[in-house]
XYZ file of C-alpha atoms in Angstrom:
346
model
C -15.203 -0.533 4.822
C -16.600 1.677 7.803
C -14.268 4.021 9.638
C -14.848 5.867 12.590
C -15.978 9.477 12.394
C -12.600 11.081 13.477
C -10.464 8.458 11.427
C -8.395 10.484 8.771
C -9.771 8.536 5.709
C -13.479 9.221 7.043
C -12.627 13.120 7.518
C -10.001 13.554 4.652
C -11.302 10.862 1.912
C -15.086 10.432 2.589
C -16.083 11.885 -0.516
C -13.515 9.330 -2.516
C -14.920 5.965 -3.993
C -13.291 2.945 -2.860
C -12.387 3.102 1.074
C -10.089 0.243 0.926
C -6.321 -0.006 0.672
C -4.517 -3.027 -1.138
C -0.757 -4.581 -0.279
C 1.411 -3.021 -2.658
C 2.519 -6.420 -4.197
C 0.316 -8.716 -5.920
C 2.463 -12.267 -6.093
C 1.277 -15.008 -8.856
C 2.390 -18.494 -9.161
C 0.660 -21.164 -10.792
C 2.549 -24.734 -10.226
C 1.585 -26.860 -7.291
C 5.093 -26.390 -5.577
C 5.053 -22.555 -6.297
C 1.484 -21.954 -5.181
C 2.549 -23.602 -1.644
C 5.649 -21.976 -1.379
C 4.256 -18.770 -2.233
C 1.695 -18.830 0.617
C 4.231 -20.162 3.016
C 6.273 -17.184 1.935
C 3.278 -14.778 2.623
C 2.835 -16.315 6.096
C 6.431 -15.345 7.160
C 6.056 -11.982 5.696
C 3.072 -11.656 7.750
C 4.774 -12.674 10.933
C 7.798 -10.283 10.031
C 5.680 -7.236 9.180
C 2.713 -7.789 11.448
C 0.324 -7.851 8.307
C -0.310 -8.817 4.733
C 2.139 -6.944 2.599
C 1.762 -9.122 -0.641
C -1.295 -10.962 -1.981
C -0.951 -14.279 -3.214
C -2.952 -14.603 -6.756
C -3.163 -18.618 -7.400
C -2.862 -18.482 -10.935
C -5.295 -20.772 -13.561
C -4.981 -19.134 -16.651
C -1.238 -19.470 -17.067
C -0.735 -21.995 -14.533
C -3.004 -25.068 -15.372
C -1.568 -27.797 -17.677
C -3.708 -28.277 -21.033
C -6.255 -31.182 -19.996
C -5.630 -30.569 -16.259
C -7.911 -27.693 -15.791
C -10.192 -29.203 -13.407
C -7.914 -30.772 -11.023
C -5.842 -27.583 -10.839
C -8.929 -25.514 -10.203
C -9.750 -28.243 -7.257
C -6.337 -27.773 -5.630
C -6.378 -23.820 -5.928
C -9.673 -24.223 -4.011
C -7.877 -26.560 -1.691
C -5.068 -24.003 -1.251
C -7.174 -20.916 -0.503
C -9.531 -23.184 2.137
C -6.109 -24.292 3.987
C -4.501 -20.616 4.166
C -3.991 -19.140 7.599
C -6.344 -16.182 8.909
C -5.526 -12.797 7.723
C -3.757 -14.231 4.497
C -5.151 -13.011 1.264
C -5.341 -15.468 -1.156
C -6.957 -14.299 -4.791
C -7.259 -16.493 -7.813
C -6.995 -15.847 -11.489
C -9.495 -17.606 -13.601
C -9.253 -18.500 -17.221
C -10.736 -15.546 -19.224
C -14.688 -15.400 -19.570
C -14.386 -16.235 -23.380
C -12.126 -19.346 -22.602
C -14.089 -22.950 -22.495
C -12.722 -23.527 -18.876
C -13.970 -20.293 -17.267
C -17.144 -21.730 -15.887
C -15.230 -24.810 -14.330
C -12.890 -22.220 -12.603
C -15.912 -20.562 -11.157
C -17.889 -23.447 -10.303
C -15.052 -25.134 -8.490
C -13.041 -22.113 -6.918
C -15.774 -19.821 -6.200
C -18.222 -22.356 -5.569
C -15.986 -24.006 -2.703
C -13.743 -21.161 -1.525
C -15.644 -17.959 -1.867
C -15.931 -16.935 1.470
C -11.926 -17.604 1.588
C -10.869 -15.424 -1.359
C -9.874 -11.898 -1.207
C -11.124 -11.265 -4.788
C -10.957 -13.169 -8.300
C -8.798 -11.772 -11.134
C -10.522 -11.634 -14.695
C -7.943 -11.367 -17.487
C -9.059 -10.395 -20.896
C -11.721 -7.971 -19.721
C -12.352 -5.770 -22.774
C -15.808 -4.157 -22.175
C -17.995 -3.617 -19.375
C -20.469 -6.289 -20.825
C -17.694 -9.149 -20.628
C -17.279 -8.000 -16.986
C -20.776 -8.224 -16.264
C -21.136 -11.604 -18.169
C -18.330 -12.765 -16.009
C -19.676 -11.251 -12.511
C -23.190 -13.282 -13.340
C -20.998 -16.524 -13.217
C -19.380 -15.701 -10.138
C -22.724 -14.757 -8.408
C -24.266 -17.726 -9.233
C -21.305 -19.671 -7.789
C -21.695 -17.975 -4.543
C -19.247 -15.292 -4.983
C -21.710 -12.274 -4.732
C -19.716 -10.395 -2.141
C -16.326 -10.938 -3.840
C -14.800 -8.050 -5.394
C -12.922 -8.451 -8.885
C -9.643 -7.331 -10.164
C -9.832 -6.780 -14.058
C -6.742 -7.112 -16.414
C -6.583 -4.387 -19.252
C -4.812 -6.537 -21.975
C -5.741 -5.036 -25.635
C -6.174 -1.839 -27.207
C -10.273 -1.877 -27.020
C -9.620 -2.640 -23.115
C -7.545 0.332 -22.811
C -10.563 2.214 -24.717
C -12.926 0.952 -22.151
C -10.910 1.578 -18.849
C -13.016 4.127 -17.624
C -16.162 2.415 -18.099
C -14.691 -0.542 -16.631
C -12.910 0.933 -13.539
C -16.496 2.624 -12.799
C -18.209 -0.766 -12.119
C -18.800 -0.989 -8.203
C -17.331 -4.583 -7.726
C -14.187 -3.844 -9.634
C -11.308 -3.000 -6.725
C -8.243 -2.657 -9.036
C -7.119 -2.855 -12.698
C -3.959 -4.481 -13.700
C -2.280 -3.580 -16.923
C -1.339 -6.591 -19.034
C 2.002 -5.763 -21.096
C 2.794 -8.761 -23.133
C -0.844 -9.662 -24.413
C -1.269 -5.886 -25.079
C 1.909 -5.772 -27.267
C 0.742 -8.711 -28.930
C -2.620 -7.382 -30.099
C -0.874 -5.116 -31.949
C -0.001 -7.716 -34.586
C 3.911 -6.891 -34.860
C 3.338 -3.172 -35.024
C 4.739 -2.431 -31.938
C 8.300 -4.195 -31.085
C 9.227 -7.140 -28.787
C 11.458 -4.589 -27.058
C 8.324 -2.746 -25.448
C 7.655 -5.710 -23.301
C 11.018 -5.326 -21.736
C 11.792 -3.606 -18.575
C 13.201 -0.547 -19.819
C 11.736 -0.686 -23.462
C 7.832 -0.654 -21.614
C 8.714 2.546 -20.156
C 9.904 4.459 -23.548
C 7.353 3.139 -26.067
C 4.627 5.995 -26.596
C 2.084 3.463 -27.253
C 2.600 1.432 -24.007
C 3.039 4.320 -21.938
C -0.002 5.651 -23.480
C -2.156 2.744 -22.248
C -0.299 2.777 -18.794
C -1.344 6.051 -18.083
C -4.996 5.774 -19.278
C -5.259 2.456 -16.950
C -3.970 4.405 -14.102
C -6.254 7.787 -14.923
C -9.330 5.304 -14.922
C -8.275 3.790 -11.524
C -7.833 7.285 -9.979
C -11.088 8.793 -11.541
C -12.935 5.870 -9.705
C -11.050 5.379 -6.356
C -9.617 2.152 -7.674
C -6.531 0.566 -7.312
C -4.049 0.761 -10.379
C -1.836 -2.398 -10.491
C 1.450 -2.381 -12.853
C 2.490 -5.003 -15.020
C 5.384 -7.681 -14.595
C 9.097 -7.308 -15.059
C 9.976 -10.862 -16.851
C 13.883 -10.258 -16.203
C 13.152 -11.528 -12.717
C 16.980 -12.071 -11.511
C 17.678 -8.484 -12.674
C 16.858 -6.728 -9.533
C 17.899 -3.449 -10.542
C 15.917 -3.376 -13.787
C 12.942 -4.510 -11.465
C 13.550 -1.567 -8.859
C 14.014 1.084 -11.781
C 10.945 -0.340 -13.125
C 8.694 -0.204 -9.731
C 10.052 3.168 -9.148
C 8.948 4.360 -12.587
C 5.360 2.939 -12.265
C 4.910 4.509 -9.010
C 6.523 7.926 -9.147
C 6.011 8.656 -12.576
C 2.933 6.533 -13.938
C 1.057 6.894 -10.750
C 0.617 3.238 -10.212
C 0.346 2.109 -6.129
C 0.964 -1.554 -6.852
C 2.703 -4.318 -8.636
C 2.841 -8.005 -9.869
C 5.646 -10.183 -8.582
C 6.219 -13.408 -10.654
C 9.446 -14.346 -8.474
C 9.754 -14.703 -4.883
C 12.833 -12.532 -5.150
C 10.403 -9.451 -6.446
C 8.313 -8.898 -3.563
C 11.062 -7.387 -1.286
C 12.197 -4.767 -4.160
C 8.565 -4.080 -4.697
C 7.756 -3.447 -1.396
C 10.734 -1.273 -0.999
C 10.214 0.829 -4.588
C 6.766 1.449 -3.812
C 7.078 2.931 -0.354
C 7.363 6.782 0.253
C 11.035 8.063 1.551
C 11.435 8.178 4.891
C 11.962 11.765 5.409
C 8.381 12.146 3.900
C 6.639 9.696 6.175
C 8.202 11.702 8.910
C 7.153 14.655 7.526
C 3.416 13.207 6.831
C 3.219 12.079 10.493
C 4.224 15.468 12.165
C 1.416 17.060 9.757
C -1.203 14.548 10.430
C -0.769 14.527 14.175
C -1.064 18.352 14.413
C -4.087 18.680 12.086
C -6.005 15.614 14.156
C -5.012 17.677 17.233
C -6.418 20.860 15.441
C -9.845 18.990 14.515
C -8.570 18.996 11.087
C -8.779 23.139 10.782
C -5.883 24.541 8.806
C -2.281 24.624 10.667
C 1.242 25.934 9.907
C 3.867 23.332 9.859
C 7.744 24.668 9.452
C 6.285 27.926 7.873
C 3.975 26.376 5.590
C 0.099 26.445 5.415
C -1.798 23.301 5.505
C -5.565 22.336 5.034
C -7.359 19.525 4.029
C -6.133 19.255 0.582
C -2.756 18.522 1.786
C -3.889 16.480 4.544
C -5.537 14.032 2.211
C -2.077 13.869 0.449
C -0.210 13.415 3.578
C -2.648 10.714 4.803
C -2.391 8.696 1.870
C 2.125 8.808 2.519
C 1.214 7.299 5.994
C -1.349 4.577 3.961
C 1.189 3.710 1.601
C 4.223 3.331 4.284
C 2.163 0.850 5.832
C 1.098 -1.110 2.969
C 4.527 -1.433 2.139
C 5.808 -2.196 5.509
C 7.292 0.698 7.011
C 7.358 1.155 10.995
C 4.972 3.754 12.171
C 4.521 5.498 15.437
C 1.694 4.365 17.774
C -0.323 7.378 16.916
C -0.710 6.134 13.347
C -0.602 2.538 13.684
C -3.669 2.805 16.056
C -5.659 3.925 12.969
C -4.251 1.683 10.646
C -3.609 -1.753 12.561
C -7.029 -1.781 13.963
C -8.644 -2.442 10.317
C -5.943 -5.278 9.908
C -7.074 -6.550 13.040
C -10.687 -6.473 12.036
C -9.761 -7.977 8.580
C -8.030 -10.709 10.368
C -11.244 -11.089 12.781
C -13.440 -11.548 9.713
C -11.126 -14.116 8.094
C -10.806 -16.223 11.587
C -14.503 -16.090 11.183
C -14.868 -17.960 8.142
C -15.220 -21.676 8.488
C -14.384 -23.953 5.488
C -17.347 -25.888 4.346
C -17.470 -29.569 5.374
């Protein structure tokens, strides 16, 4: 993504790789009624917030019925093509090692590559596996598509830095349940629970490794699910711990009721947003030279932090003054215009 020369991201973050921002929430659905409901809810949230605050990922890996994988893939392609301009629709295909992976890619990427925001690749253990999957995606017409990789095993955690460094990778997600299962019973089932996943040292170490790999390469770390979807308090606590203790900036949702709590949990505190706006406005007026604000010296190092506070606020639906929206909404309009220009194939 290109930015104007005076844009805060161009001035402050030009040396960092990436240059993109993703919605805070990544909502997964797999059955036909839930996929349709998810897209409808996404459209409603876009109307409310004026931008896309939650991706919708249509799931083949866990959503497709056994024996009905091809039909499910065709439905996913149709739903993606039918989404409104500005909606961010992704797909999680079967793992590259799965016999249905090729069908998923051929059908969904082949038909809807121009309408997908990205492809989620599960079971990516090595850079070689990633590159093999990308070859299939590119052959189906998805050479321009970014990919997200799901880190679900001890081997994948070991290789997370190498995987995150691939230029096509936009985000890494941590797959909690498969990671625990990969230890052959050596990690207890309690480590898959809302709070157990933040106390078991093996799981916490893996989460930190995935987040560190992402930040090292300017990619987005996405936190795993909370399966206790009816326990809002547990979800909020998990989301806050993921964002404030483990350095995650995005999180999976598996139930519509989880989306708003995730947005709220990952949003900066209002007082911090107000401070960030004041500092960035003053810095911009000073052409990014050092300033003093409330008796504290600030320069480009702290400007970077406070600009990212503003970006996080925007991504989580926080209302911002016009002075900041002009830098942020312009990219939302550009993205929407790009999506509107994509015509589904006949």
